[in-house]
């Protein structure tokens, strides 16, 4: 199995919080960079947050101050803590496990749905 597995999606009210998890194969996780993406109906897939193998993070402007990405190398898991959720955050959320340096790889999960009601 090389596909990451996302979990933690669900239905929440605006202003609420949700924590997404993504588990990846242990032999790939430690040296991988990790990204969370989302895709809403009628929109392109977009980067939400990114964390490198060294722990450096980057966030899309629309989630800065609301979302936090983190990783637990011992558990081979990357998290996305989502706070102050808005209806426009409604989307499928996808985990990306990748390396840009040799040996390069790029794996995607099948997504977990987040729905935020107004």
PDB file of C-alpha atoms in Angstrom:
ATOM      1  CA  UNK A   1       0.000   0.000   0.000  1.00  0.00           C
ATOM      2  CA  UNK A   2       1.406   3.358  -1.064  1.00  0.00           C
ATOM      3  CA  UNK A   3      -1.742   5.477  -0.860  1.00  0.00           C
ATOM      4  CA  UNK A   4      -2.085   7.851   2.103  1.00  0.00           C
ATOM      5  CA  UNK A   5      -5.336   7.531   4.038  1.00  0.00           C
ATOM      6  CA  UNK A   6      -7.185  10.615   5.272  1.00  0.00           C
ATOM      7  CA  UNK A   7      -9.677  10.699   8.107  1.00  0.00           C
ATOM      8  CA  UNK A   8     -11.448  13.168  10.361  1.00  0.00           C
ATOM      9  CA  UNK A   9     -13.769  14.886   7.937  1.00  0.00           C
ATOM     10  CA  UNK A  10     -17.375  15.522   8.747  1.00  0.00           C
ATOM     11  CA  UNK A  11     -20.163  18.040   9.134  1.00  0.00           C
ATOM     12  CA  UNK A  12     -19.594  21.024  11.405  1.00  0.00           C
ATOM     13  CA  UNK A  13     -21.218  24.391  11.977  1.00  0.00           C
ATOM     14  CA  UNK A  14     -19.572  27.657  11.006  1.00  0.00           C
ATOM     15  CA  UNK A  15     -17.104  28.737  13.661  1.00  0.00           C
ATOM     16  CA  UNK A  16     -16.401  25.185  14.709  1.00  0.00           C
ATOM     17  CA  UNK A  17     -13.239  23.106  14.538  1.00  0.00           C
ATOM     18  CA  UNK A  18     -12.169  19.872  12.957  1.00  0.00           C
ATOM     19  CA  UNK A  19      -8.908  17.909  12.908  1.00  0.00           C
ATOM     20  CA  UNK A  20      -7.926  15.937   9.846  1.00  0.00           C
ATOM     21  CA  UNK A  21      -5.371  13.140   9.892  1.00  0.00           C
ATOM     22  CA  UNK A  22      -3.429  11.455   7.139  1.00  0.00           C
ATOM     23  CA  UNK A  23      -1.475   8.256   7.637  1.00  0.00           C
ATOM     24  CA  UNK A  24       1.268   7.342   5.193  1.00  0.00           C
ATOM     25  CA  UNK A  25       3.570   4.346   4.795  1.00  0.00           C
ATOM     26  CA  UNK A  26       6.317   4.447   7.378  1.00  0.00           C
ATOM     27  CA  UNK A  27       9.127   3.838   4.931  1.00  0.00           C
ATOM     28  CA  UNK A  28       8.153   6.990   3.016  1.00  0.00           C
ATOM     29  CA  UNK A  29       6.891   9.344   5.689  1.00  0.00           C
ATOM     30  CA  UNK A  30       9.949  10.455   7.645  1.00  0.00           C
ATOM     31  CA  UNK A  31      11.795  12.078   4.752  1.00  0.00           C
ATOM     32  CA  UNK A  32       8.704  13.259   2.884  1.00  0.00           C
ATOM     33  CA  UNK A  33       7.207  16.688   2.481  1.00  0.00           C
ATOM     34  CA  UNK A  34       3.479  16.747   3.193  1.00  0.00           C
ATOM     35  CA  UNK A  35       0.666  18.861   1.837  1.00  0.00           C
ATOM     36  CA  UNK A  36      -3.040  19.293   2.416  1.00  0.00           C
ATOM     37  CA  UNK A  37      -5.114  20.288  -0.597  1.00  0.00           C
ATOM     38  CA  UNK A  38      -8.798  20.860  -1.035  1.00  0.00           C
ATOM     39  CA  UNK A  39     -11.257  20.950  -3.893  1.00  0.00           C
ATOM     40  CA  UNK A  40     -14.755  22.376  -3.680  1.00  0.00           C
ATOM     41  CA  UNK A  41     -17.476  21.777  -6.266  1.00  0.00           C
ATOM     42  CA  UNK A  42     -16.871  23.937  -9.311  1.00  0.00           C
ATOM     43  CA  UNK A  43     -13.409  24.996  -8.159  1.00  0.00           C
ATOM     44  CA  UNK A  44      -9.858  23.897  -8.863  1.00  0.00           C
ATOM     45  CA  UNK A  45      -7.859  21.925  -6.355  1.00  0.00           C
ATOM     46  CA  UNK A  46      -5.827  24.297  -4.215  1.00  0.00           C
ATOM     47  CA  UNK A  47      -3.024  24.033  -1.710  1.00  0.00           C
ATOM     48  CA  UNK A  48      -4.148  24.590   1.873  1.00  0.00           C
ATOM     49  CA  UNK A  49      -0.978  23.968   3.878  1.00  0.00           C
ATOM     50  CA  UNK A  50       2.440  22.414   3.511  1.00  0.00           C
ATOM     51  CA  UNK A  51       5.016  21.017   5.912  1.00  0.00           C
ATOM     52  CA  UNK A  52       8.508  19.877   4.972  1.00  0.00           C
ATOM     53  CA  UNK A  53      10.412  16.913   6.299  1.00  0.00           C
ATOM     54  CA  UNK A  54      12.257  19.392   8.513  1.00  0.00           C
ATOM     55  CA  UNK A  55       9.072  20.874   9.936  1.00  0.00           C
ATOM     56  CA  UNK A  56       8.873  24.156   8.025  1.00  0.00           C
ATOM     57  CA  UNK A  57       5.297  25.196   7.268  1.00  0.00           C
ATOM     58  CA  UNK A  58       3.499  27.298   4.691  1.00  0.00           C
ATOM     59  CA  UNK A  59      -0.174  28.251   4.477  1.00  0.00           C
ATOM     60  CA  UNK A  60      -2.521  29.576   1.873  1.00  0.00           C
ATOM     61  CA  UNK A  61      -3.644  33.112   2.634  1.00  0.00           C
ATOM     62  CA  UNK A  62      -7.256  32.062   3.095  1.00  0.00           C
ATOM     63  CA  UNK A  63      -6.409  29.800   6.051  1.00  0.00           C
ATOM     64  CA  UNK A  64      -3.627  31.735   7.786  1.00  0.00           C
ATOM     65  CA  UNK A  65      -4.436  32.178  11.437  1.00  0.00           C
ATOM     66  CA  UNK A  66      -7.169  29.538  11.321  1.00  0.00           C
ATOM     67  CA  UNK A  67      -5.508  26.268  10.292  1.00  0.00           C
ATOM     68  CA  UNK A  68      -2.398  24.541  11.646  1.00  0.00           C
ATOM     69  CA  UNK A  69      -0.500  21.755   9.917  1.00  0.00           C
ATOM     70  CA  UNK A  70       1.700  19.449  11.958  1.00  0.00           C
ATOM     71  CA  UNK A  71       3.362  16.077  11.681  1.00  0.00           C
ATOM     72  CA  UNK A  72       4.129  13.208  14.021  1.00  0.00           C
ATOM     73  CA  UNK A  73       6.932  11.154  12.540  1.00  0.00           C
ATOM     74  CA  UNK A  74       6.596   8.477  15.206  1.00  0.00           C
ATOM     75  CA  UNK A  75       3.013   7.857  14.094  1.00  0.00           C
ATOM     76  CA  UNK A  76       3.608   8.452  10.375  1.00  0.00           C
ATOM     77  CA  UNK A  77       0.778  10.952  10.452  1.00  0.00           C
ATOM     78  CA  UNK A  78       0.221  14.517   9.297  1.00  0.00           C
ATOM     79  CA  UNK A  79      -2.569  16.605  10.807  1.00  0.00           C
ATOM     80  CA  UNK A  80      -4.567  19.614   9.762  1.00  0.00           C
ATOM     81  CA  UNK A  81      -6.207  21.394  12.676  1.00  0.00           C
ATOM     82  CA  UNK A  82      -8.971  23.585  11.293  1.00  0.00           C
ATOM     83  CA  UNK A  83     -10.445  26.300  13.478  1.00  0.00           C
ATOM     84  CA  UNK A  84     -12.976  29.058  12.862  1.00  0.00           C
ATOM     85  CA  UNK A  85     -14.386  27.111   9.969  1.00  0.00           C
ATOM     86  CA  UNK A  86     -16.395  28.920   7.326  1.00  0.00           C
ATOM     87  CA  UNK A  87     -18.934  27.588   4.833  1.00  0.00           C
ATOM     88  CA  UNK A  88     -16.439  28.332   2.064  1.00  0.00           C
ATOM     89  CA  UNK A  89     -14.084  25.783   3.639  1.00  0.00           C
ATOM     90  CA  UNK A  90     -16.473  23.079   2.477  1.00  0.00           C
ATOM     91  CA  UNK A  91     -14.493  20.778   0.193  1.00  0.00           C
ATOM     92  CA  UNK A  92     -12.858  17.434  -0.196  1.00  0.00           C
ATOM     93  CA  UNK A  93      -9.506  17.522   1.572  1.00  0.00           C
ATOM     94  CA  UNK A  94      -6.601  15.534   0.169  1.00  0.00           C
ATOM     95  CA  UNK A  95      -3.251  14.513   1.603  1.00  0.00           C
ATOM     96  CA  UNK A  96      -0.127  14.610  -0.556  1.00  0.00           C
ATOM     97  CA  UNK A  97       3.073  12.792   0.433  1.00  0.00           C
ATOM     98  CA  UNK A  98       6.000  13.684  -1.760  1.00  0.00           C
ATOM     99  CA  UNK A  99       9.727  14.139  -2.204  1.00  0.00           C
ATOM    100  CA  UNK A 100      11.280  16.520  -4.705  1.00  0.00           C
ATOM    101  CA  UNK A 101      14.800  15.171  -4.211  1.00  0.00           C
ATOM    102  CA  UNK A 102      15.973  11.715  -5.147  1.00  0.00           C
ATOM    103  CA  UNK A 103      14.456   9.257  -4.538  1.00  0.00           C
ATOM    104  CA  UNK A 104      11.445  11.272  -5.641  1.00  0.00           C
ATOM    105  CA  UNK A 105       7.855  10.191  -5.152  1.00  0.00           C
ATOM    106  CA  UNK A 106       4.376  11.684  -5.100  1.00  0.00           C
ATOM    107  CA  UNK A 107       1.409   9.933  -3.474  1.00  0.00           C
ATOM    108  CA  UNK A 108      -2.168  11.124  -2.984  1.00  0.00           C
ATOM    109  CA  UNK A 109      -4.962  10.029  -0.731  1.00  0.00           C
ATOM    110  CA  UNK A 110      -8.545   9.697  -1.899  1.00  0.00           C
ATOM    111  CA  UNK A 111      -9.774  12.510   0.299  1.00  0.00           C
ATOM    112  CA  UNK A 112     -12.049  13.194   3.232  1.00  0.00           C
ATOM    113  CA  UNK A 113     -15.097  15.437   3.008  1.00  0.00           C
ATOM    114  CA  UNK A 114     -15.452  18.538   5.153  1.00  0.00           C
ATOM    115  CA  UNK A 115     -18.814  20.270   5.156  1.00  0.00           C
ATOM    116  CA  UNK A 116     -19.371  23.505   7.066  1.00  0.00           C
ATOM    117  CA  UNK A 117     -22.950  24.624   7.557  1.00  0.00           C
ATOM    118  CA  UNK A 118     -23.963  28.254   7.932  1.00  0.00           C
TER     119      UNK A 118
END
